[in-house]
CSV table of C-alpha atoms and ligand atoms in Angstrom, one decimal:
chain,number,residue,atom,x,y,z
A,1,UNK,CA,16.5,9.1,-31.0
A,2,UNK,CA,19.8,10.2,-30.1
A,3,UNK,CA,21.6,8.3,-27.3
A,4,UNK,CA,22.0,11.3,-25.2
A,5,UNK,CA,18.4,12.3,-25.5
A,6,UNK,CA,17.5,8.7,-24.4
A,7,UNK,CA,19.9,8.9,-21.5
A,8,UNK,CA,18.4,12.2,-20.3
A,9,UNK,CA,14.8,11.0,-20.6
A,10,UNK,CA,16.1,7.6,-18.8
A,11,UNK,CA,17.5,9.7,-15.8
A,12,UNK,CA,14.4,11.8,-15.5
A,13,UNK,CA,12.3,8.8,-15.6
A,14,UNK,CA,14.5,7.0,-13.0
A,15,UNK,CA,14.1,10.0,-10.7
A,16,UNK,CA,10.4,10.0,-11.2
A,17,UNK,CA,10.3,6.3,-10.1
A,18,UNK,CA,12.6,7.0,-7.1
A,19,UNK,CA,10.2,10.0,-6.1
A,20,UNK,CA,7.3,7.7,-6.3
A,21,UNK,CA,9.0,5.1,-3.8
A,22,UNK,CA,9.8,8.2,-1.6
A,23,UNK,CA,6.0,9.2,-1.8
A,24,UNK,CA,5.0,5.6,-0.9
A,25,UNK,CA,7.1,5.9,2.2
A,26,UNK,CA,5.7,9.3,3.1
A,27,UNK,CA,2.2,7.6,3.0
A,28,UNK,CA,3.2,4.8,5.3
A,29,UNK,CA,5.0,6.9,7.7
A,30,UNK,CA,1.9,9.4,7.7
A,31,UNK,CA,-0.2,6.4,8.3
A,32,UNK,CA,1.9,5.5,11.4
A,33,UNK,CA,1.9,8.9,12.7
A,34,UNK,CA,-1.8,9.2,12.4
A,35,UNK,CA,-2.7,5.9,13.6
A,36,UNK,CA,-0.3,5.9,16.7
A,37,UNK,CA,-1.4,9.4,17.5
A,38,UNK,CA,2.1,10.9,17.1
A,39,UNK,CA,0.8,13.9,15.1
A,40,UNK,CA,-2.0,14.4,17.6
A,41,UNK,CA,0.3,14.4,20.5
A,42,UNK,CA,2.8,16.9,18.9
A,43,UNK,CA,-0.1,19.2,17.9
A,44,UNK,CA,-1.4,19.0,21.4
A,45,UNK,CA,1.8,19.2,23.5
A,46,UNK,CA,4.1,21.3,21.4
A,47,UNK,CA,7.9,20.4,20.8
A,48,UNK,CA,8.7,17.0,22.4
A,49,UNK,CA,11.8,14.8,22.9
A,50,UNK,CA,11.4,11.2,21.6
A,51,UNK,CA,11.2,10.1,25.2
A,52,UNK,CA,8.3,12.4,25.8
A,53,UNK,CA,6.5,11.6,22.7
A,54,UNK,CA,6.8,7.8,23.4
A,55,UNK,CA,5.5,8.3,26.7
A,56,UNK,CA,2.6,10.4,25.5
A,57,UNK,CA,1.6,7.8,22.9
A,58,UNK,CA,2.4,4.7,24.8
A,59,UNK,CA,5.0,3.7,22.2
A,60,UNK,CA,8.6,2.5,22.2
A,61,UNK,CA,11.2,5.2,22.2
A,62,UNK,CA,13.5,3.6,19.7
A,63,UNK,CA,10.9,3.4,17.0
A,64,UNK,CA,9.5,6.8,17.8
A,65,UNK,CA,13.1,8.2,17.3
A,66,UNK,CA,13.4,6.6,14.0
A,67,UNK,CA,10.1,7.9,12.9
A,68,UNK,CA,10.9,11.5,14.0
A,69,UNK,CA,14.2,11.3,12.2
A,70,UNK,CA,12.6,10.1,8.9
A,71,UNK,CA,9.8,12.7,9.4
A,72,UNK,CA,12.4,15.4,9.8
A,73,UNK,CA,14.5,14.5,7.0
A,74,UNK,CA,11.6,14.3,4.6
A,75,UNK,CA,10.3,17.8,5.9
A,76,UNK,CA,7.1,16.8,7.6
A,77,UNK,CA,8.4,17.6,11.1
A,78,UNK,CA,10.8,20.2,12.4
A,79,UNK,CA,13.6,19.8,15.0
A,80,UNK,CA,15.0,22.6,17.2
A,81,UNK,CA,18.7,21.5,16.9
A,82,UNK,CA,19.6,18.6,14.6
A,83,UNK,CA,23.3,18.8,15.9
A,84,UNK,CA,22.6,18.0,19.6
A,85,UNK,CA,22.5,14.3,20.9
A,86,UNK,CA,19.3,12.4,19.8
A,87,UNK,CA,17.9,12.2,23.3
A,88,UNK,CA,18.0,16.1,23.6
A,89,UNK,CA,16.4,17.0,20.1
A,90,UNK,CA,12.9,18.3,20.2
A,91,UNK,CA,10.6,17.7,17.4
A,92,UNK,CA,7.6,19.7,16.4
A,93,UNK,CA,4.8,19.7,14.0
A,94,UNK,CA,4.9,22.9,11.8
A,95,UNK,CA,1.8,24.9,12.4
A,96,UNK,CA,0.8,24.7,8.6
A,97,UNK,CA,0.9,21.0,8.8
A,98,UNK,CA,-1.4,20.6,11.9
A,99,UNK,CA,-4.6,21.0,10.0
A,100,UNK,CA,-3.7,18.8,7.2
A,101,UNK,CA,-2.6,15.9,9.5
A,102,UNK,CA,-4.7,16.2,12.6
A,103,UNK,CA,-7.8,18.2,12.2
A,104,UNK,CA,-10.7,15.6,11.6
A,105,UNK,CA,-13.2,18.5,10.8
A,106,UNK,CA,-11.2,20.3,8.3
A,107,UNK,CA,-11.7,20.2,4.4
A,108,UNK,CA,-7.9,20.1,4.2
A,109,UNK,CA,-7.6,17.1,6.4
A,110,UNK,CA,-5.6,14.5,4.3
A,111,UNK,CA,-4.3,11.9,6.8
A,112,UNK,CA,-7.2,9.6,5.9
A,113,UNK,CA,-5.8,9.4,2.3
A,114,UNK,CA,-2.8,7.8,3.6
A,115,UNK,CA,-5.0,5.4,5.7
A,116,UNK,CA,-7.1,4.7,2.6
A,117,UNK,CA,-3.8,4.1,0.4
A,118,UNK,CA,-2.4,1.7,3.0
A,119,UNK,CA,-5.7,-0.1,3.2
A,120,UNK,CA,-6.0,-0.2,-0.5
A,121,UNK,CA,-2.7,-2.2,-0.8
A,122,UNK,CA,-3.6,-4.5,2.1
A,123,UNK,CA,-5.0,-7.5,0.0
A,124,UNK,CA,-2.3,-7.1,-2.7
A,125,UNK,CA,-1.8,-10.9,-3.0
A,126,UNK,CA,-5.5,-11.2,-3.6
A,127,UNK,CA,-5.2,-8.4,-6.3
A,128,UNK,CA,-2.2,-10.2,-7.9
A,129,UNK,CA,-4.2,-13.3,-8.0
A,130,UNK,CA,-7.3,-11.6,-9.4
A,131,UNK,CA,-5.3,-10.3,-12.4
A,132,UNK,CA,-4.6,-13.9,-13.3
A,133,UNK,CA,-8.1,-15.2,-12.6
A,134,UNK,CA,-10.3,-12.5,-13.6
A,135,UNK,CA,-12.0,-12.7,-10.1
A,136,UNK,CA,-12.2,-10.0,-7.6
A,137,UNK,CA,-11.5,-9.1,-4.0
A,138,UNK,CA,-14.5,-8.4,-1.6
A,139,UNK,CA,-14.9,-5.1,0.0
A,140,UNK,CA,-14.8,-6.7,3.3
A,141,UNK,CA,-11.3,-8.1,2.8
A,142,UNK,CA,-9.9,-4.5,2.6
A,143,UNK,CA,-10.6,-4.1,6.2
A,144,UNK,CA,-11.0,-1.1,8.5
A,145,UNK,CA,-8.5,1.2,6.9
A,146,UNK,CA,-10.2,1.4,3.6
A,147,UNK,CA,-13.6,1.7,5.2
A,148,UNK,CA,-12.6,4.3,7.8
A,149,UNK,CA,-10.2,6.0,5.4
A,150,UNK,CA,-13.1,6.8,3.0
A,151,UNK,CA,-15.3,7.9,5.8
A,152,UNK,CA,-12.8,10.2,7.5
A,153,UNK,CA,-11.8,11.6,4.0
A,154,UNK,CA,-15.3,12.4,3.1
A,155,UNK,CA,-16.8,13.4,6.5
A,156,UNK,CA,-15.6,17.0,6.5
A,157,UNK,CA,-17.4,17.6,3.1
A,158,UNK,CA,-20.5,15.8,4.3
A,159,UNK,CA,-20.7,17.8,7.5
A,160,UNK,CA,-19.8,21.3,6.0
A,161,UNK,CA,-20.6,21.3,2.2
A,162,UNK,CA,-23.3,18.7,1.7
A,163,UNK,CA,-26.2,20.6,3.1
A,164,UNK,CA,-24.8,24.2,3.0
A,165,UNK,CA,-23.5,24.1,-0.7
A,166,UNK,CA,-24.3,21.0,-2.6
A,167,UNK,CA,-28.0,20.3,-1.8
A,168,UNK,CA,-28.8,24.0,-1.4
A,169,UNK,CA,-27.6,24.4,-5.0
A,170,UNK,CA,-30.6,22.4,-6.2
A,171,UNK,CA,-33.4,24.8,-5.2
A,172,UNK,CA,-36.3,22.5,-5.7
A,173,UNK,CA,-34.7,19.7,-3.7
A,174,UNK,CA,-33.6,22.1,-0.9
A,175,UNK,CA,-37.1,23.4,-0.7
A,176,UNK,CA,-38.5,19.8,-0.5
A,177,UNK,CA,-36.1,18.7,2.2
A,178,UNK,CA,-37.2,21.7,4.4
A,179,UNK,CA,-40.8,20.4,4.3
A,180,UNK,CA,-41.8,18.7,7.5
A,181,UNK,CA,-41.7,14.8,7.2
A,182,UNK,CA,-39.3,14.8,4.0
A,183,UNK,CA,-37.5,11.4,3.5
A,184,UNK,CA,-34.2,10.6,2.2
A,185,UNK,CA,-32.7,7.2,1.1
A,186,UNK,CA,-28.8,7.2,1.0
A,187,UNK,CA,-27.6,4.1,-0.6
A,188,UNK,CA,-24.1,2.8,0.1
A,189,UNK,CA,-23.9,5.1,3.0
A,190,UNK,CA,-20.7,3.6,4.5
A,191,UNK,CA,-20.1,5.0,8.0
A,192,UNK,CA,-23.2,7.2,7.8
A,193,UNK,CA,-21.6,10.6,7.7
A,194,UNK,CA,-23.6,11.6,4.4
A,195,UNK,CA,-26.8,10.7,6.2
A,196,UNK,CA,-25.8,12.6,9.4
A,197,UNK,CA,-24.9,15.5,7.3
A,198,UNK,CA,-28.1,15.7,5.6
A,199,UNK,CA,-29.9,15.2,8.9
A,200,UNK,CA,-28.2,18.0,10.5
A,201,UNK,CA,-28.6,20.5,7.5
A,202,UNK,CA,-32.2,19.6,7.2
A,203,UNK,CA,-33.6,19.4,10.9
A,204,UNK,CA,-36.8,17.7,10.2
A,205,UNK,CA,-35.7,15.3,7.5
A,206,UNK,CA,-35.6,11.4,8.2
A,207,UNK,CA,-32.7,9.7,6.4
A,208,UNK,CA,-32.6,5.9,5.8
A,209,UNK,CA,-29.0,4.7,5.0
A,210,UNK,CA,-28.3,1.3,3.3
A,211,UNK,CA,-25.0,-0.5,3.0
A,212,UNK,CA,-24.2,-4.0,2.3
A,213,UNK,CA,-21.0,-4.3,4.4
A,214,UNK,CA,-21.9,-5.4,7.9
A,215,UNK,CA,-18.8,-3.6,9.6
A,216,UNK,CA,-19.7,-0.3,7.9
A,217,UNK,CA,-23.4,-0.6,9.0
A,218,UNK,CA,-22.2,-1.2,12.6
A,219,UNK,CA,-19.9,1.8,12.5
A,220,UNK,CA,-22.7,4.0,10.8
A,221,UNK,CA,-25.1,3.1,13.7
A,222,UNK,CA,-22.4,4.0,16.3
A,223,UNK,CA,-21.9,7.3,14.5
A,224,UNK,CA,-25.6,8.1,14.4
A,225,UNK,CA,-25.8,7.3,18.1
A,226,UNK,CA,-23.0,9.5,18.9
A,227,UNK,CA,-24.5,12.4,16.7
A,228,UNK,CA,-27.6,12.0,18.7
A,229,UNK,CA,-29.7,11.4,15.6
A,230,UNK,CA,-31.2,8.0,16.3
A,231,UNK,CA,-34.7,9.3,16.0
A,232,UNK,CA,-34.2,10.6,12.4
A,233,UNK,CA,-31.3,8.5,10.9
A,234,UNK,CA,-31.7,4.7,10.6
A,235,UNK,CA,-29.1,2.4,9.1
A,236,UNK,CA,-30.1,-0.7,7.2
A,237,UNK,CA,-27.8,-3.5,6.0
A,238,UNK,CA,-29.3,-4.1,2.6
A,239,UNK,CA,-28.1,-4.4,-1.0
A,240,UNK,CA,-28.7,-1.0,-2.7
A,241,UNK,CA,-30.4,-2.9,-5.6
A,242,UNK,CA,-33.2,-4.1,-3.1
A,243,UNK,CA,-34.0,-0.6,-1.6
A,244,UNK,CA,-37.7,-0.1,-1.5
A,245,UNK,CA,-39.9,2.8,-0.2
A,246,UNK,CA,-41.0,6.2,-1.0
A,247,UNK,CA,-38.5,9.1,-0.9
A,248,UNK,CA,-38.2,12.7,-1.7
A,249,UNK,CA,-34.5,12.5,-2.3
A,250,UNK,CA,-32.4,9.2,-3.1
A,251,UNK,CA,-28.6,9.8,-3.1
A,252,UNK,CA,-25.6,7.5,-3.8
A,253,UNK,CA,-22.3,9.2,-2.6
A,254,UNK,CA,-19.0,7.5,-4.2
A,255,UNK,CA,-20.8,4.3,-4.6
A,256,UNK,CA,-22.2,3.6,-8.0
A,257,UNK,CA,-18.7,3.0,-9.4
A,258,UNK,CA,-18.1,0.2,-6.8
A,259,UNK,CA,-21.2,-1.8,-7.2
A,260,UNK,CA,-21.2,-4.9,-9.7
A,261,UNK,CA,-24.8,-4.1,-10.9
A,262,UNK,CA,-25.1,-0.2,-11.2
A,263,UNK,CA,-28.0,-0.6,-13.5
A,264,UNK,CA,-29.9,-2.7,-10.9
A,265,UNK,CA,-29.0,-0.1,-8.1
A,266,UNK,CA,-30.1,2.9,-10.2
A,267,UNK,CA,-33.2,1.2,-11.0
A,268,UNK,CA,-34.1,0.7,-7.4
A,269,UNK,CA,-33.1,4.3,-6.6
A,270,UNK,CA,-35.6,5.4,-9.5
A,271,UNK,CA,-38.3,3.4,-8.0
A,272,UNK,CA,-37.7,4.6,-4.5
A,273,UNK,CA,-37.8,8.2,-5.8
A,274,UNK,CA,-41.4,7.5,-7.2
A,275,UNK,CA,-43.1,9.9,-9.6
A,276,UNK,CA,-41.7,13.1,-8.1
A,277,UNK,CA,-38.9,12.4,-5.9
A,278,UNK,CA,-35.3,13.2,-7.1
A,279,UNK,CA,-32.0,10.9,-7.6
A,280,UNK,CA,-28.8,12.5,-7.1
A,281,UNK,CA,-25.4,10.7,-7.6
A,282,UNK,CA,-22.0,12.0,-6.5
A,283,UNK,CA,-19.0,10.3,-8.0
A,284,UNK,CA,-15.5,11.0,-9.0
A,285,UNK,CA,-14.7,14.1,-11.2
A,286,UNK,CA,-13.2,12.2,-14.1
A,287,UNK,CA,-12.3,13.7,-17.4
A,288,UNK,CA,-14.7,13.4,-20.4
A,289,UNK,CA,-12.6,10.8,-22.1
A,290,UNK,CA,-9.3,8.8,-21.9
A,291,UNK,CA,-7.8,11.4,-24.2
A,292,UNK,CA,-9.1,14.1,-22.0
A,293,UNK,CA,-8.4,13.3,-18.3
A,294,UNK,CA,-9.0,15.3,-15.4
A,295,UNK,CA,-6.4,16.7,-13.0
A,296,UNK,CA,-7.1,13.7,-10.4
A,297,UNK,CA,-7.4,10.8,-12.8
A,298,UNK,CA,-3.9,9.5,-12.1
A,299,UNK,CA,-5.0,9.2,-8.4
A,300,UNK,CA,-8.2,7.6,-9.4
A,301,UNK,CA,-6.7,4.9,-11.6
A,302,UNK,CA,-4.3,4.1,-8.8
A,303,UNK,CA,-7.3,3.4,-6.5
A,304,UNK,CA,-9.2,1.7,-9.1
A,305,UNK,CA,-6.3,-0.9,-9.7
A,306,UNK,CA,-5.8,-1.7,-6.0
A,307,UNK,CA,-9.3,-1.4,-4.8
A,308,UNK,CA,-12.5,-0.3,-6.8
A,309,UNK,CA,-11.9,-2.6,-9.8
A,310,UNK,CA,-11.3,-5.8,-7.7
A,311,UNK,CA,-14.3,-5.0,-5.4
A,312,UNK,CA,-16.5,-4.4,-8.5
A,313,UNK,CA,-15.2,-7.8,-9.9
A,314,UNK,CA,-15.9,-9.6,-6.6
A,315,UNK,CA,-19.4,-10.2,-7.6
A,316,UNK,CA,-20.2,-11.9,-11.2
A,317,UNK,CA,-21.8,-10.9,-13.5
A,318,UNK,CA,-20.4,-7.4,-13.2
A,319,UNK,CA,-20.1,-4.2,-15.2
A,320,UNK,CA,-16.5,-3.9,-13.7
A,321,UNK,CA,-16.6,-0.2,-13.8
A,322,UNK,CA,-13.6,0.9,-11.7
A,323,UNK,CA,-12.8,4.3,-10.1
A,324,UNK,CA,-12.9,6.0,-13.5
A,325,UNK,CA,-16.5,6.2,-14.2
A,326,UNK,CA,-17.1,8.8,-16.9
A,327,UNK,CA,-20.2,10.8,-17.3
A,328,UNK,CA,-21.1,9.0,-20.5
A,329,UNK,CA,-20.7,5.7,-18.7
A,330,UNK,CA,-23.1,6.8,-16.0
A,331,UNK,CA,-25.5,8.1,-18.6
A,332,UNK,CA,-25.5,4.8,-20.1
A,333,UNK,CA,-26.2,3.1,-16.9
A,334,UNK,CA,-29.1,5.7,-16.2
A,335,UNK,CA,-30.6,5.0,-19.5
A,336,UNK,CA,-30.5,1.2,-19.0
A,337,UNK,CA,-32.2,1.9,-15.7
A,338,UNK,CA,-35.1,3.9,-17.2
A,339,UNK,CA,-34.2,7.3,-16.6
A,340,UNK,CA,-34.8,9.8,-19.5
A,341,UNK,CA,-31.8,12.1,-18.9
A,342,UNK,CA,-28.9,12.8,-16.8
A,343,UNK,CA,-28.0,16.5,-15.8
A,344,UNK,CA,-24.5,17.3,-14.5
A,345,UNK,CA,-25.2,19.6,-11.7
A,346,UNK,CA,-23.3,23.0,-11.6
A,347,UNK,CA,-21.5,22.2,-8.4
A,348,UNK,CA,-17.9,23.2,-8.4
A,349,UNK,CA,-15.6,20.5,-6.6
A,350,UNK,CA,-12.1,19.2,-7.5
A,351,UNK,CA,-13.0,15.6,-6.7
A,352,UNK,CA,-16.7,15.3,-7.2
A,353,UNK,CA,-19.2,15.5,-10.1
A,354,UNK,CA,-23.0,15.6,-9.1
A,355,UNK,CA,-25.5,14.1,-11.3
A,356,UNK,CA,-29.1,14.6,-11.3
A,357,UNK,CA,-31.1,11.6,-12.9
A,358,UNK,CA,-34.3,12.6,-14.5
A,359,UNK,CA,-37.5,11.2,-15.9
A,360,UNK,CA,-39.3,8.0,-15.7
A,361,UNK,CA,-40.2,5.3,-18.2
B,401,LIG,C1,-16.4,4.1,-1.3
B,401,LIG,S1,-17.5,3.6,-0.1
B,401,LIG,C2,-18.6,5.2,-0.1
B,401,LIG,C3,-19.2,5.2,1.3
B,401,LIG,C4,-20.0,6.4,1.6
B,401,LIG,N1,-20.9,6.8,0.8
B,401,LIG,C5,-19.0,7.6,1.6
B,401,LIG,O1,-18.9,8.4,0.7
B,401,LIG,O2,-18.2,8.0,2.5
B,401,LIG,C6,-18.8,2.7,-1.1
B,401,LIG,C7,-19.8,2.0,-0.3
B,401,LIG,O3,-20.7,1.4,-1.1
B,401,LIG,C8,-21.2,0.1,-0.4
B,401,LIG,N2,-21.7,-0.8,-1.4
B,401,LIG,C9,-21.0,-1.4,-2.5
B,401,LIG,N3,-21.9,-2.2,-3.0
B,401,LIG,C10,-23.2,-2.1,-2.5
B,401,LIG,C11,-24.3,-2.7,-2.7
B,401,LIG,N4,-24.6,-3.5,-3.7
B,401,LIG,N5,-25.4,-2.2,-1.9
B,401,LIG,C12,-25.3,-1.4,-1.0
B,401,LIG,N6,-23.9,-0.9,-0.6
B,401,LIG,C13,-22.9,-1.1,-1.3
B,401,LIG,C14,-19.8,-0.4,0.2
B,401,LIG,O4,-20.2,-1.3,1.4
B,401,LIG,C15,-19.4,1.1,0.7
B,401,LIG,O5,-19.7,1.3,2.0
């Protein structure tokens, strides 16, 4: 290749790397704004000086000033008069950014993705070590940011889409969940928002949530209590592979790719659904193959490297699935677990694919 072509490509690539570093700084600064309540204070109180914002959030003015300046230079905040003295400048959160950064109920709420990204990088030393040893990093070692980040990221969809769009698109399941006494098992329920979403959408349904992570189970129980649903939603600390019972619907939301033994978990789900219950899995919308990646696959591989693969490798033996679980991989797990067929449900979503696992052997 001609030298000038290589130089042009080199410069373009160098720019891409620099942009990526800027993106990481965006993520960490968004994390600070979210965690310290800076965005919320700006959204609630309108334009603020750094003194006012620091007082409102119980933070130190010098740090807040640096953050406000960084946020303004990178286009996240606006400032009334950049030429005036630092103490007189008033910073604000543009209206179009409010929902994305502060509205916990919105389907456009993306602040938790920053929380998730920061959390995923927290045990980076353990990940480096795992690359050498072939071991893994336990889910608990990622701490609250990953657990809460996932929960906050998925919560709006579970509260606003799960019942109203996703399950209602499966008419027989929808009808069954409307019968009095219908029961759902939700494995890998995390902070419990999917269980709460289903209980809200189907007013007589009983949901048992199961998760192995003690901190997540405690958070889920708190969330269920806060939602006033303790009479219909119970959360159990249990390995998904050990789930027993008889359920009309057995679900796993963004969980199967994380477990070391997906076949064991799917087998337990099949048993819990009995002869005529239904098993539904929601997992990442991957492309059909490495040669045909989906739009979100770059993001998925990033989370896989830092989090999902090390988590899946923490327990041995393991299938070591990683975040990028393709449809044919799930179909192979389902086959090994005794299902006859896997139907990809016609539910449109940029991030998720929904599978209905059918048949018993
Ligand atoms: C990515 S999180 C998803 C949580 C939740 N379903 C959601 O969508 O918000 C995966 C969850 O699976 C749980 N998990 C992983 N392996 C498990 C197992 N063997 N049994 C039960 N839960 C498991 C983790 O503790 C974690 O809460």
